[in-house]
């Protein structure tokens, strides 16, 4: 399985910044998980290949690029872009984003080929196929309804938490799964524990407590969704944990996993 975190901000020289304002993972070059920077950061080839988008939750940093992604391709789409989300997330998208005031209601519009966008609702806790990928949705603990996912293809399985605070059902779902990688959020530094608890996010100390519930010692752990303003302090506190398997997931880099071995390509 291949996964790339799309960039969402830039350095002085125009190159991708490691600061992650928006969340969008591209899997096997054609399925997006979340759509934060989807329209802005895909290549032309990726834009034409992506027709399935799986959403963890409806916070802006996870959906900001979705309306623009449909808009960019409105007249060219020969099939609808499929949005896989829970009914709670779909309700927010229709009411607060695709409401004719913020943006057109694309689910009601067609081009010369037919529909341009359609919803594929899933029930929390259920499994569904997206092409060659099997998604198992798992409840996590965020301020709004949010899904984590265990994602598998023929070559490997990985888990992505989405935004979350401390959780239990997620850990029982991933136990004994022989994951190649766990992608888990860590938004705030320890000094903002109160804010993290209020907004249902993790700090490095909270993350360390969560990882005691994760029984797979071989699985690599990648940190995602670090708030950009606190990136340095979060990374320093993660290093202080002295857990060598923890590293931050780099933007713009393609990671590749198979059951036999772990490898990375740029
Ligand atoms: Zn969120």
Short mmCIF file of C-alpha atoms and ligand atoms in Angstrom, two decimals:
data_model
loop_
_atom_site.label_atom_id
_atom_site.label_comp_id
_atom_site.label_asym_id
_atom_site.label_seq_id
_atom_site.Cartn_x
_atom_site.Cartn_y
_atom_site.Cartn_z
CA UNK A 1 0.00 0.00 0.00
CA UNK A 2 1.23 3.46 -0.85
CA UNK A 3 0.31 6.55 1.16
CA UNK A 4 1.20 10.21 0.76
CA UNK A 5 0.28 13.12 3.03
CA UNK A 6 -0.35 16.05 0.70
CA UNK A 7 1.33 19.35 1.62
CA UNK A 8 -0.74 22.36 2.60
CA UNK A 9 1.72 25.21 3.08
CA UNK A 10 4.97 26.36 1.55
CA UNK A 11 8.45 27.53 2.48
CA UNK A 12 10.08 30.75 1.20
CA UNK A 13 11.57 28.88 -1.76
CA UNK A 14 8.14 27.53 -2.76
CA UNK A 15 8.87 23.98 -1.57
CA UNK A 16 6.45 22.09 0.66
CA UNK A 17 6.55 23.04 4.33
CA UNK A 18 6.40 20.27 6.95
CA UNK A 19 3.72 22.29 8.76
CA UNK A 20 0.41 20.57 8.29
CA UNK A 21 -2.51 22.99 8.29
CA UNK A 22 -4.81 20.72 6.31
CA UNK A 23 -5.18 16.93 6.24
CA UNK A 24 -5.42 14.85 3.08
CA UNK A 25 -3.87 11.41 2.60
CA UNK A 26 -3.64 9.89 -0.85
CA UNK A 27 -3.71 6.08 -0.90
CA UNK A 28 -2.47 4.07 -3.87
CA UNK A 29 -2.63 7.25 -5.94
CA UNK A 30 -6.41 7.24 -6.29
CA UNK A 31 -8.32 7.24 -2.98
CA UNK A 32 -8.21 10.28 -0.69
CA UNK A 33 -8.74 10.07 3.05
CA UNK A 34 -9.93 13.54 4.07
CA UNK A 35 -9.84 16.44 1.68
CA UNK A 36 -8.13 19.32 3.49
CA UNK A 37 -5.63 20.19 0.76
CA UNK A 38 -7.08 17.93 -1.91
CA UNK A 39 -7.72 20.53 -4.60
CA UNK A 40 -4.60 22.57 -3.92
CA UNK A 41 -1.89 19.93 -3.59
CA UNK A 42 -2.64 17.13 -6.05
CA UNK A 43 -0.82 16.77 -9.34
CA UNK A 44 -2.88 16.85 -12.56
CA UNK A 45 -2.48 13.07 -12.81
CA UNK A 46 -3.71 12.54 -9.24
CA UNK A 47 -6.63 14.90 -9.80
CA UNK A 48 -7.86 12.77 -12.71
CA UNK A 49 -7.31 9.50 -10.82
CA UNK A 50 -9.09 10.36 -7.54
CA UNK A 51 -12.80 9.55 -7.66
CA UNK A 52 -13.28 8.32 -4.09
CA UNK A 53 -12.87 10.46 -0.98
CA UNK A 54 -13.31 9.01 2.51
CA UNK A 55 -13.96 11.58 5.23
CA UNK A 56 -13.08 11.15 8.93
CA UNK A 57 -15.10 14.17 10.11
CA UNK A 58 -16.38 17.52 8.93
CA UNK A 59 -13.93 19.94 10.57
CA UNK A 60 -12.64 22.52 8.08
CA UNK A 61 -9.01 21.34 8.06
CA UNK A 62 -10.26 17.94 6.81
CA UNK A 63 -12.72 19.12 4.14
CA UNK A 64 -11.48 22.54 2.93
CA UNK A 65 -10.35 21.28 -0.48
CA UNK A 66 -13.43 19.20 -1.23
CA UNK A 67 -15.69 21.88 -2.81
CA UNK A 68 -12.80 23.19 -4.91
CA UNK A 69 -11.83 19.69 -6.05
CA UNK A 70 -15.31 19.11 -7.52
CA UNK A 71 -15.47 22.64 -8.93
CA UNK A 72 -12.07 22.31 -10.67
CA UNK A 73 -13.26 19.30 -12.64
CA UNK A 74 -16.96 20.05 -12.95
CA UNK A 75 -17.22 19.91 -16.74
CA UNK A 76 -14.63 17.11 -17.21
CA UNK A 77 -15.98 14.49 -14.81
CA UNK A 78 -17.22 11.40 -16.63
CA UNK A 79 -18.26 9.76 -13.36
CA UNK A 80 -19.40 11.17 -10.04
CA UNK A 81 -16.84 11.81 -7.30
CA UNK A 82 -17.95 9.51 -4.46
CA UNK A 83 -17.88 10.90 -0.91
CA UNK A 84 -17.77 8.12 1.69
CA UNK A 85 -18.86 9.47 5.08
CA UNK A 86 -21.23 8.85 7.97
CA UNK A 87 -24.71 10.38 7.77
CA UNK A 88 -23.68 12.88 10.49
CA UNK A 89 -20.81 14.16 8.33
CA UNK A 90 -22.94 14.24 5.16
CA UNK A 91 -25.57 16.29 6.99
CA UNK A 92 -22.96 18.90 7.95
CA UNK A 93 -21.53 19.04 4.40
CA UNK A 94 -24.98 19.57 2.87
CA UNK A 95 -26.17 22.05 5.50
CA UNK A 96 -23.01 24.11 6.04
CA UNK A 97 -20.84 23.78 2.91
CA UNK A 98 -22.80 22.70 -0.18
CA UNK A 99 -25.72 24.96 0.75
CA UNK A 100 -25.73 27.36 -2.26
CA UNK A 101 -24.43 30.14 0.04
CA UNK A 102 -20.93 28.85 0.82
CA UNK A 103 -20.76 26.72 -2.35
CA UNK A 104 -23.09 25.09 -4.89
CA UNK A 105 -24.92 21.92 -3.89
CA UNK A 106 -22.98 19.66 -6.26
CA UNK A 107 -24.97 16.58 -5.21
CA UNK A 108 -27.92 18.09 -7.15
CA UNK A 109 -25.95 19.15 -10.22
CA UNK A 110 -25.02 17.28 -13.38
CA UNK A 111 -22.66 17.93 -16.26
CA UNK A 112 -23.10 16.50 -19.77
CA UNK A 113 -21.99 13.06 -18.49
CA UNK A 114 -24.29 12.91 -15.46
CA UNK A 115 -23.84 13.40 -11.71
CA UNK A 116 -20.65 15.09 -10.52
CA UNK A 117 -20.76 14.12 -6.83
CA UNK A 118 -22.58 11.50 -4.83
CA UNK A 119 -22.59 10.35 -1.24
CA UNK A 120 -21.82 6.81 -0.16
CA UNK A 121 -22.89 6.76 3.50
CA UNK A 122 -21.39 4.20 5.86
CA UNK A 123 -22.45 3.26 9.36
CA UNK A 124 -19.88 3.73 12.11
CA UNK A 125 -18.30 0.35 12.90
CA UNK A 126 -19.03 -1.09 9.45
CA UNK A 127 -16.67 -2.15 6.64
CA UNK A 128 -16.87 -1.04 3.03
CA UNK A 129 -14.83 -1.49 -0.13
CA UNK A 130 -13.36 1.35 -2.15
CA UNK A 131 -11.74 -0.20 -5.21
CA UNK A 132 -9.06 -2.60 -4.02
CA UNK A 133 -9.12 -1.13 -0.49
CA UNK A 134 -11.16 -2.43 2.45
CA UNK A 135 -12.06 0.27 4.97
CA UNK A 136 -13.15 -0.69 8.48
CA UNK A 137 -14.53 2.33 10.30
CA UNK A 138 -13.83 2.61 14.01
CA UNK A 139 -15.25 5.14 16.42
CA UNK A 140 -12.72 7.53 17.93
CA UNK A 141 -13.17 10.28 20.53
CA UNK A 142 -13.39 13.78 19.04
CA UNK A 143 -15.48 16.89 19.63
CA UNK A 144 -17.72 15.96 16.69
CA UNK A 145 -18.57 12.52 15.22
CA UNK A 146 -15.28 11.22 13.80
CA UNK A 147 -14.15 7.92 12.29
CA UNK A 148 -10.79 6.21 12.45
CA UNK A 149 -10.08 3.58 9.81
CA UNK A 150 -8.26 0.30 9.40
CA UNK A 151 -7.39 0.22 5.70
CA UNK A 152 -6.25 -2.97 3.94
CA UNK A 153 -5.29 -4.04 0.46
CA UNK A 154 -3.61 -7.24 -0.74
CA UNK A 155 -0.23 -6.04 0.46
CA UNK A 156 -0.81 -4.59 3.94
CA UNK A 157 -3.06 -3.02 6.58
CA UNK A 158 -2.66 0.33 8.25
CA UNK A 159 -4.74 2.29 10.77
CA UNK A 160 -5.48 6.03 10.82
CA UNK A 161 -7.05 7.59 13.91
CA UNK A 162 -8.31 10.88 12.48
CA UNK A 163 -8.62 13.55 15.19
CA UNK A 164 -9.08 12.00 18.62
CA UNK A 165 -8.52 12.19 22.36
CA UNK A 166 -8.15 9.09 24.54
CA UNK A 167 -10.05 6.10 23.18
CA UNK A 168 -10.82 2.46 23.93
CA UNK A 169 -12.82 0.84 21.12
CA UNK A 170 -10.17 1.85 18.58
CA UNK A 171 -7.49 -0.08 20.48
CA UNK A 172 -9.58 -3.22 20.77
CA UNK A 173 -10.29 -3.01 17.02
CA UNK A 174 -6.62 -2.79 16.05
CA UNK A 175 -5.32 -5.42 18.46
CA UNK A 176 -4.03 -8.60 16.75
CA UNK A 177 -4.31 -6.97 13.31
CA UNK A 178 -0.64 -7.13 12.26
CA UNK A 179 -0.66 -3.54 11.09
CA UNK A 180 2.23 -2.19 9.01
CA UNK A 181 1.69 1.32 10.32
CA UNK A 182 -0.39 3.28 12.80
CA UNK A 183 -1.02 6.95 12.00
CA UNK A 184 -2.15 8.74 15.16
CA UNK A 185 -2.78 12.37 15.89
CA UNK A 186 -0.91 14.52 18.41
CA UNK A 187 -2.19 18.07 18.04
CA UNK A 188 -0.98 20.02 21.07
CA UNK A 189 2.09 20.23 23.38
CA UNK A 190 1.83 19.11 27.00
CA UNK A 191 1.47 22.68 28.32
CA UNK A 192 -1.86 22.89 26.46
CA UNK A 193 -3.31 19.73 28.02
CA UNK A 194 -6.43 21.59 29.13
CA UNK A 195 -7.09 22.83 25.59
CA UNK A 196 -6.37 19.34 24.22
CA UNK A 197 -8.88 17.81 26.62
CA UNK A 198 -11.50 20.46 25.84
CA UNK A 199 -11.12 20.06 22.07
CA UNK A 200 -10.64 16.26 22.20
CA UNK A 201 -7.08 16.06 20.88
CA UNK A 202 -3.90 14.40 22.19
CA UNK A 203 -0.66 15.76 23.64
CA UNK A 204 2.61 13.76 23.71
CA UNK A 205 1.93 12.72 27.34
CA UNK A 206 -1.63 11.64 26.46
CA UNK A 207 -0.29 9.83 23.37
CA UNK A 208 2.20 7.89 25.51
CA UNK A 209 -0.67 6.78 27.76
CA UNK A 210 -2.71 5.74 24.69
CA UNK A 211 0.17 3.70 23.25
CA UNK A 212 0.25 1.53 26.40
CA UNK A 213 -3.07 0.16 25.06
CA UNK A 214 -1.49 -0.73 21.69
CA UNK A 215 -0.11 -4.24 21.97
CA UNK A 216 1.79 -4.55 18.66
CA UNK A 217 5.48 -3.85 19.42
CA UNK A 218 6.57 -4.14 15.76
CA UNK A 219 4.17 -1.64 14.22
CA UNK A 220 5.66 1.72 13.31
CA UNK A 221 3.84 4.74 14.71
CA UNK A 222 3.56 7.91 12.63
CA UNK A 223 2.35 11.17 14.14
CA UNK A 224 -0.16 13.22 12.15
CA UNK A 225 -2.29 16.35 12.58
CA UNK A 226 0.21 18.34 14.69
CA UNK A 227 -1.08 21.91 14.97
CA UNK A 228 1.42 23.91 12.88
CA UNK A 229 2.05 26.59 15.52
CA UNK A 230 3.16 23.98 18.04
CA UNK A 231 5.04 21.65 15.70
CA UNK A 232 8.51 22.17 17.25
CA UNK A 233 7.40 21.78 20.87
CA UNK A 234 5.28 18.70 20.06
CA UNK A 235 8.20 17.08 18.21
CA UNK A 236 10.59 17.88 21.10
CA UNK A 237 8.19 16.36 23.64
CA UNK A 238 7.70 13.30 21.42
CA UNK A 239 11.50 12.87 21.28
CA UNK A 240 11.60 13.10 25.10
CA UNK A 241 9.34 10.03 25.24
CA UNK A 242 12.32 8.02 23.91
CA UNK A 243 10.10 5.69 21.92
CA UNK A 244 12.18 4.97 18.79
CA UNK A 245 9.27 3.66 16.73
CA UNK A 246 7.52 7.06 16.84
CA UNK A 247 8.21 9.48 13.99
CA UNK A 248 6.28 12.25 12.31
CA UNK A 249 4.72 11.49 8.94
CA UNK A 250 6.48 13.67 6.40
CA UNK A 251 4.41 15.70 3.96
CA UNK A 252 4.85 15.02 0.27
CA UNK A 253 6.68 11.74 0.80
CA UNK A 254 5.28 8.47 -0.54
CA UNK A 255 5.41 5.65 2.03
CA UNK A 256 5.03 2.09 0.86
CA UNK A 257 4.17 -0.90 3.02
CA UNK A 258 3.90 -4.60 2.34
CA UNK A 259 3.27 -7.48 4.74
CA UNK A 260 6.84 -8.77 4.48
CA UNK A 261 8.78 -5.59 4.85
CA UNK A 262 8.60 -1.90 5.39
CA UNK A 263 10.06 0.39 2.78
CA UNK A 264 9.92 4.03 1.95
CA UNK A 265 10.24 5.75 -1.38
CA UNK A 266 10.37 9.43 -2.12
ZN1 LIG B 1 -11.18 17.83 14.15
#
